[in-house]
Coordinates of C-alpha atoms in Angstrom, one line a residue:
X1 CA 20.1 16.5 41.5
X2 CA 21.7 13.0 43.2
X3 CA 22.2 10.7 40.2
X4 CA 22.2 7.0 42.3
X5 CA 24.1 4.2 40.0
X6 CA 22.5 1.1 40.5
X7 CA 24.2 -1.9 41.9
X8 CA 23.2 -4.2 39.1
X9 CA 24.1 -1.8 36.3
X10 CA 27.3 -1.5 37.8
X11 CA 27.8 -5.6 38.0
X12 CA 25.8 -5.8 34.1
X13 CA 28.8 -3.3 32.9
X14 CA 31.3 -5.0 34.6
X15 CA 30.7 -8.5 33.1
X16 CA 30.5 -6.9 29.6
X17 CA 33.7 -4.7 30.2
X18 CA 35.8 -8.5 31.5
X19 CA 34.4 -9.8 28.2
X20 CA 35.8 -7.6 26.1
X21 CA 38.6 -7.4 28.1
X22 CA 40.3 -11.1 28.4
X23 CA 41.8 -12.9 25.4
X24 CA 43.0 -16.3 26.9
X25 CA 39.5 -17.4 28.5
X26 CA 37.8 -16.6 25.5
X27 CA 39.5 -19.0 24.1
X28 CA 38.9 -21.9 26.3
X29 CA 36.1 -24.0 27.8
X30 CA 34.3 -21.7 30.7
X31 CA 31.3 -21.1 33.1
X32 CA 30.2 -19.1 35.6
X33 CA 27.0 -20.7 36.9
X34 CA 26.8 -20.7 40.5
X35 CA 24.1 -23.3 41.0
X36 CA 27.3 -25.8 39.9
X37 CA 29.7 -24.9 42.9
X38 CA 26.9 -24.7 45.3
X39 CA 26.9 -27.5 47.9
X40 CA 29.9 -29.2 46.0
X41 CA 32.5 -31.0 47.7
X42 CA 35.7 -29.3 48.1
X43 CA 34.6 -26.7 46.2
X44 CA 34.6 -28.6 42.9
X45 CA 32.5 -29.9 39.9
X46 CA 33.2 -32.3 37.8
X47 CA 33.0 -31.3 34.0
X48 CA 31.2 -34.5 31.9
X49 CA 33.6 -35.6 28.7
X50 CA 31.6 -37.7 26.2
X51 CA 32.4 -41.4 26.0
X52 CA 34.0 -42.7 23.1
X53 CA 32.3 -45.4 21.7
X54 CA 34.1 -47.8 18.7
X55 CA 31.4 -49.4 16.0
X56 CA 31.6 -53.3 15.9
X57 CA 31.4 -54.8 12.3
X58 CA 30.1 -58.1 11.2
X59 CA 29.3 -60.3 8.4
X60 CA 25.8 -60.1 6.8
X61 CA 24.6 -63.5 7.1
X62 CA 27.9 -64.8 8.4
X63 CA 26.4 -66.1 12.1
X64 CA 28.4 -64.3 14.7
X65 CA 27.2 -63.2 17.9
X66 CA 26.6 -59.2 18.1
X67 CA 29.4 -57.6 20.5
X68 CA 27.6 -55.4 23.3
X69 CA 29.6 -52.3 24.1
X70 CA 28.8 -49.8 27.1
X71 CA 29.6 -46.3 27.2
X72 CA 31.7 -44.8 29.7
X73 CA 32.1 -41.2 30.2
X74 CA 34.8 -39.5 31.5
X75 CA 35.3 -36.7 34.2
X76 CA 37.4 -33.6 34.7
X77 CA 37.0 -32.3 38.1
X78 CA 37.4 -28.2 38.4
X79 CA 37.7 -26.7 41.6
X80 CA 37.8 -23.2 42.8
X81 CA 41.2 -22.3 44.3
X82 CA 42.0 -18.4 43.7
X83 CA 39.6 -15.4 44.5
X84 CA 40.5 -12.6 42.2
X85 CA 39.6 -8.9 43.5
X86 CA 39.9 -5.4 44.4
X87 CA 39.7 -3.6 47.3
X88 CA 39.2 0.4 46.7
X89 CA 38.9 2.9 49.1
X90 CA 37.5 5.8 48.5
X91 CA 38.2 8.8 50.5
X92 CA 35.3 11.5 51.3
X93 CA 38.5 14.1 49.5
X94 CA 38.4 11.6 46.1
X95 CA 34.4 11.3 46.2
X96 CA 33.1 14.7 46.7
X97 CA 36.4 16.7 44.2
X98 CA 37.9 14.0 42.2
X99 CA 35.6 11.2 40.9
X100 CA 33.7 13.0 37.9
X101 CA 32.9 9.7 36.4
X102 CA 32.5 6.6 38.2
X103 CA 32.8 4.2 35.3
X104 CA 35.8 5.8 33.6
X105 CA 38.0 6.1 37.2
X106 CA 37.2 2.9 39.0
X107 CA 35.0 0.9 37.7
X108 CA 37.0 0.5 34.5
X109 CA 40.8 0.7 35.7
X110 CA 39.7 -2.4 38.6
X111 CA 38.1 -4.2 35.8
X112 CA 40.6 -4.4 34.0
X113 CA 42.8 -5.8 36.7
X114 CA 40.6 -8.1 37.5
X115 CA 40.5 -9.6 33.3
X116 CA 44.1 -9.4 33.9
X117 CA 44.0 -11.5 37.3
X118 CA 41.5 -14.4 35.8
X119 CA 44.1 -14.2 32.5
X120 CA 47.2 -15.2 34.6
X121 CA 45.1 -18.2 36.6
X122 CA 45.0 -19.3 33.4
X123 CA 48.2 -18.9 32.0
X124 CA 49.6 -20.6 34.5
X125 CA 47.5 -23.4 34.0
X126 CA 48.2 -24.1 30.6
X127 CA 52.3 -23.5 31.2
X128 CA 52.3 -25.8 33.8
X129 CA 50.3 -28.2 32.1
X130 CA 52.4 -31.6 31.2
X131 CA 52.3 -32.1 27.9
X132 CA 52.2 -35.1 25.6
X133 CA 54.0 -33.5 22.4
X134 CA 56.4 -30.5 22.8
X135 CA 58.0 -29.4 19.5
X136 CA 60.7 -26.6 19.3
X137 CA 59.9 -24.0 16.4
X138 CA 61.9 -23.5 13.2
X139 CA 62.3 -19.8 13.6
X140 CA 63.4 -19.9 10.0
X141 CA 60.1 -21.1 8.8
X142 CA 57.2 -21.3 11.5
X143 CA 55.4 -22.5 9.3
X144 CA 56.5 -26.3 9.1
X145 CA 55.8 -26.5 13.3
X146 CA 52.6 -25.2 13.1
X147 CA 51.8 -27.7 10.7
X148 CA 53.3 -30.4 12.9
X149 CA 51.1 -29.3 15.4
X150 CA 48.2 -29.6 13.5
X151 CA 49.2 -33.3 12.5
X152 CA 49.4 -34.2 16.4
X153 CA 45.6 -33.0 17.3
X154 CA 44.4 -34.4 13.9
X155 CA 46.4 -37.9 15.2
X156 CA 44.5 -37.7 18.4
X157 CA 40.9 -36.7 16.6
X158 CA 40.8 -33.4 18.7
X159 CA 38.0 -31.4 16.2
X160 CA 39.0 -29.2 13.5
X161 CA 36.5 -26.4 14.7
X162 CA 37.9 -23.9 17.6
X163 CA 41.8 -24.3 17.2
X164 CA 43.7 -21.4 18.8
X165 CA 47.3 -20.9 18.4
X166 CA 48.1 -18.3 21.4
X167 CA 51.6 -17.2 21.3
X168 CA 54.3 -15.1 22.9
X169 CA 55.6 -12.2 21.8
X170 CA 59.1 -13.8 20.2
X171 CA 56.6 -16.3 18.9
X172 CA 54.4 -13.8 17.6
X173 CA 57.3 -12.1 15.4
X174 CA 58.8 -14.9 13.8
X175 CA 55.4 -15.9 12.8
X176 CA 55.0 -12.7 11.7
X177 CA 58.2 -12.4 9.5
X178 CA 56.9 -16.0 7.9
X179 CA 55.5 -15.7 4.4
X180 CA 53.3 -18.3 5.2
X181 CA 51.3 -15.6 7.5
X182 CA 47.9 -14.8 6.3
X183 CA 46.7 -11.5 8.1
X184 CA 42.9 -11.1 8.9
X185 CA 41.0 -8.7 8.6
X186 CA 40.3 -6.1 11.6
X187 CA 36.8 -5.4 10.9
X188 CA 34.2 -6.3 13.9
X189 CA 33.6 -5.5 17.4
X190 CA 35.9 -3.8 19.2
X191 CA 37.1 -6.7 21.6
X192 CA 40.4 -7.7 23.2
X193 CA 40.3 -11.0 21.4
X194 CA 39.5 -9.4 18.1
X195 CA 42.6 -7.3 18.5
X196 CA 44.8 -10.2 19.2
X197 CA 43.9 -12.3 16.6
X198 CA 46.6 -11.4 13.8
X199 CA 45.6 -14.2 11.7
X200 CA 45.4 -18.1 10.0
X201 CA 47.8 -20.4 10.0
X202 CA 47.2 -24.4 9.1
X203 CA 43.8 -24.2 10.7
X204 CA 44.6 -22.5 14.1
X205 CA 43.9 -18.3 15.1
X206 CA 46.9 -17.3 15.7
X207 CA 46.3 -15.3 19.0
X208 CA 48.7 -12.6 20.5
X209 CA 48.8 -13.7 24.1
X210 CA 51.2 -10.6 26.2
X211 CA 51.0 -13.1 29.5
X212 CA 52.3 -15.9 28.1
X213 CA 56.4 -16.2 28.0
X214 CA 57.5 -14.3 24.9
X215 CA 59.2 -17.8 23.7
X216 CA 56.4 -20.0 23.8
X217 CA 53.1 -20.8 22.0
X218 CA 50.2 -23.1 22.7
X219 CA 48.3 -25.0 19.8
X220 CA 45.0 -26.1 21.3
X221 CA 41.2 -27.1 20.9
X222 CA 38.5 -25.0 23.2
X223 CA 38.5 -28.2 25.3
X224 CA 41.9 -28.3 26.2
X225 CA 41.5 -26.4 29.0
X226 CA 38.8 -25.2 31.2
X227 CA 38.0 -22.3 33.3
X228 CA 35.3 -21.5 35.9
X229 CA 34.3 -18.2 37.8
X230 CA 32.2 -17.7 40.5
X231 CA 30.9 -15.2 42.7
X232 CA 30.2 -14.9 46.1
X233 CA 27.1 -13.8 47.6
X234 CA 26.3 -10.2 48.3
X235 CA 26.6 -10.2 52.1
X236 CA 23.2 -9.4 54.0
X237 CA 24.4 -5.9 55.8
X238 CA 26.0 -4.7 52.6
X239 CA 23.8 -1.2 51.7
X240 CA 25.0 -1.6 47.6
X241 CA 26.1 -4.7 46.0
X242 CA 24.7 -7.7 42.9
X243 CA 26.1 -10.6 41.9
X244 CA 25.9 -12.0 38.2
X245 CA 27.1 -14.0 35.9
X246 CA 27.0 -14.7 32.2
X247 CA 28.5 -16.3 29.6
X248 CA 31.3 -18.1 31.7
X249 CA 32.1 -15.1 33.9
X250 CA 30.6 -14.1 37.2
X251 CA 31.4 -11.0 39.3
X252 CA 30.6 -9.2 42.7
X253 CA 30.6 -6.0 43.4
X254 CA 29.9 -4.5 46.6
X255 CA 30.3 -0.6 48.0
X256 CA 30.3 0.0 51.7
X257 CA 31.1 2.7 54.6
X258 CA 34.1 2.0 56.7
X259 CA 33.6 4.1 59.5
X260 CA 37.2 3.5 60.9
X261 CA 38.7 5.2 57.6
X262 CA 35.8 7.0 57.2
X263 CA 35.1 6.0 53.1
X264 CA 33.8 4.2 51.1
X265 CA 34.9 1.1 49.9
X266 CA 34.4 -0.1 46.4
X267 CA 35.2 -4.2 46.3
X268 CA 34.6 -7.0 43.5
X269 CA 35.6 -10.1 43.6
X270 CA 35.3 -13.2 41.3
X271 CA 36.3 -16.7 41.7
X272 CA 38.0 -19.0 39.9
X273 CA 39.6 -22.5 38.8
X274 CA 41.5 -24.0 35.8
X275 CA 41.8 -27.3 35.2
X276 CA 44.0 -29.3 31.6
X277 CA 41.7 -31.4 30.0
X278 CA 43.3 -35.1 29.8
X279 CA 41.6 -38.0 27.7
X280 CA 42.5 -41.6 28.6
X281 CA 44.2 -43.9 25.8
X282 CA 46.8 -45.9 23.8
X283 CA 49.5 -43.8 22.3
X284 CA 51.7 -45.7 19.4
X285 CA 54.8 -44.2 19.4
X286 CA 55.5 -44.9 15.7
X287 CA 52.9 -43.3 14.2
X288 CA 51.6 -41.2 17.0
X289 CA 48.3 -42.2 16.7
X290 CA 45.9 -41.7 19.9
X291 CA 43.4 -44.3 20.3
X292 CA 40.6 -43.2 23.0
X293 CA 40.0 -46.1 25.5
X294 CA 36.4 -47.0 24.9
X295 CA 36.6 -48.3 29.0
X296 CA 39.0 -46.0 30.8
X297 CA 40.3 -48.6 33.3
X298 CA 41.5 -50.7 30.2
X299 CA 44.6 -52.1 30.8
X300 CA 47.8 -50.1 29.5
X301 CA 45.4 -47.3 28.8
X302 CA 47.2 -43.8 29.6
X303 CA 46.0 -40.5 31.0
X304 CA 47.7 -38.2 28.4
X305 CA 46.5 -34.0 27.5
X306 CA 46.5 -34.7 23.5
X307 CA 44.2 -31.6 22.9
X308 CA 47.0 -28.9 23.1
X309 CA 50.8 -29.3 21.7
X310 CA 53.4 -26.8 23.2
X311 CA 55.6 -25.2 21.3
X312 CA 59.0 -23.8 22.3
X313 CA 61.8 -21.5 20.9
X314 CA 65.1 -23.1 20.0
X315 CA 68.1 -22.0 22.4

């Protein structure tokens, strides 16, 4: 008896197996809606960043005229730039005496290269970010940068809640060889992310990150940095195919004859864009406070990223 896989079930396992599969994006702010590219200019959205509003004080019974204020929010603008895919043929030979199980010899080997794909547009985001506080680690005690780190989001009043530390692989040992290094525990799901996560340090998960550069390490807030995915539509001659999304991510999958090589070919494809997260303000460089502009035009205000410090090996 034909067993026919259906196009949605094939799309449904595919978004779960890029969830488990990525480690950097789950980190990070993301969507994958596609009512928010749809009709955008230049492909882009703009992501909404909450004003920052200052309380005015004033003397009970003292006379003075109440301040007004106004709230002005700021915006990031994302824009799609990369489409991340495979392109699989599949010979009538490979169908009909190789392929015993779909899932196990495409579907999950392209997956994976397609977690992999959305992973680097990331990483290259946040390397090439430019950064307001880079700090070179004390390989003799990692420790003491990591807290320094800390001290510069806590200066600019980045949240406590969702810190990351992702790290590169020199990173990641002399962390840890630090006796600072609190390991968690490996219970859970059985997720990328889970695996990476070697443990605590000052308030950040520490996060094994194999594409960024073994000598560097990112301390950040979820809303550093943000990533969007989004994919295409099924096209209207195209016999097999769905489009989804959920939870930040969105994938395509279509399968399709080729009568000139006489297969089939399997093809996904998913969108994307990154995009630093920057917060407009006054900077005092002796105490390295970060004040948030309540009016982002305000004169001698700056554009600077203060969610995310870098962190760099000593030569």
């Amino acid at each position: 008896m034909s067993v026919f896989i259906k196009a949605e079930t094939v799309v449904s396992a595919a978004l779960g197996l890029l969830e488990r599969e990525v480690v950097l994006p789950n980190l990070v702010w993301r969507w994958g809606q596609p009512n928010d590219f749809r009709g955008a200019k230049d492909d882009t959205v703009t992501v909404r960043l909450p004003s920052y509003f200052k309380a005015q004080k004033r003397t009970l019974r003292g006379g003075a005229a109440r301040v007004k204020s106004e709230l002005n929010e700021r915006a990031v603008d994302v824009k799609l730039t990369t489409d991340v895919y495979g392109d699989i043929p599949i010979t009538d030979e490979e169908l009909t005496l190789d392929i015993e199980n779909f899932g196990t010899q495409v579907l999950n080997p392209t997956l994976a290269g397609i977690a992999r794909g959305l992973e680097d547009e990331l990483v290259d985001t946040i390397t090439n970010a430019s950064y307001t506080h880079v700090l070179t680690l004390d390989t003799s005690d990692p420790y003491d940068t990591i807290v320094d780190a800390r001290t510069r989001l806590n200066n600019a009043r980045v949240p406590f809640s969702m810190r990351s530390l992702a790290v590169g692989s020199e990173v990641e040992a002399a962390i840890l060889k630090s006796d600072h290094f609190n390991r968690v525990d490996q219970s859970g799901s059985d997720s990328a992310l889970r695996e990476a996560v070697i443990g605590r340090i000052a308030g950040f998960d520490v996060v094994s990150v194999p594409a960024l550069a073994p000598d560097e390490a990112f301390a950040f807030h979820q809303t550093a940095f943000t990533q969007a995915t989004l994919a295409p539509l099924v096209p209207a001659g195209a016999p097999w195919g769905a489009t989804q999304s959920f939870n930040g991510f969105a994938i395509r999958t279509v399968r399709v004859f080729d009568p000139d090589e006489v297969a089939d070919r399997f093809i996904l494809d998913a969108w994307t864009g990154c995009a630093a997260v920057t917060d407009v303000g006054f900077l005092d460089p002796d105490t390295g406070v970060f004040e948030p502009a309540e009016d982002p035009d305000e004169s001698g205000a700056e554009e600077l990223l203060v969610r995310a410090v870098k962190i760099e090996m000593g030569s």
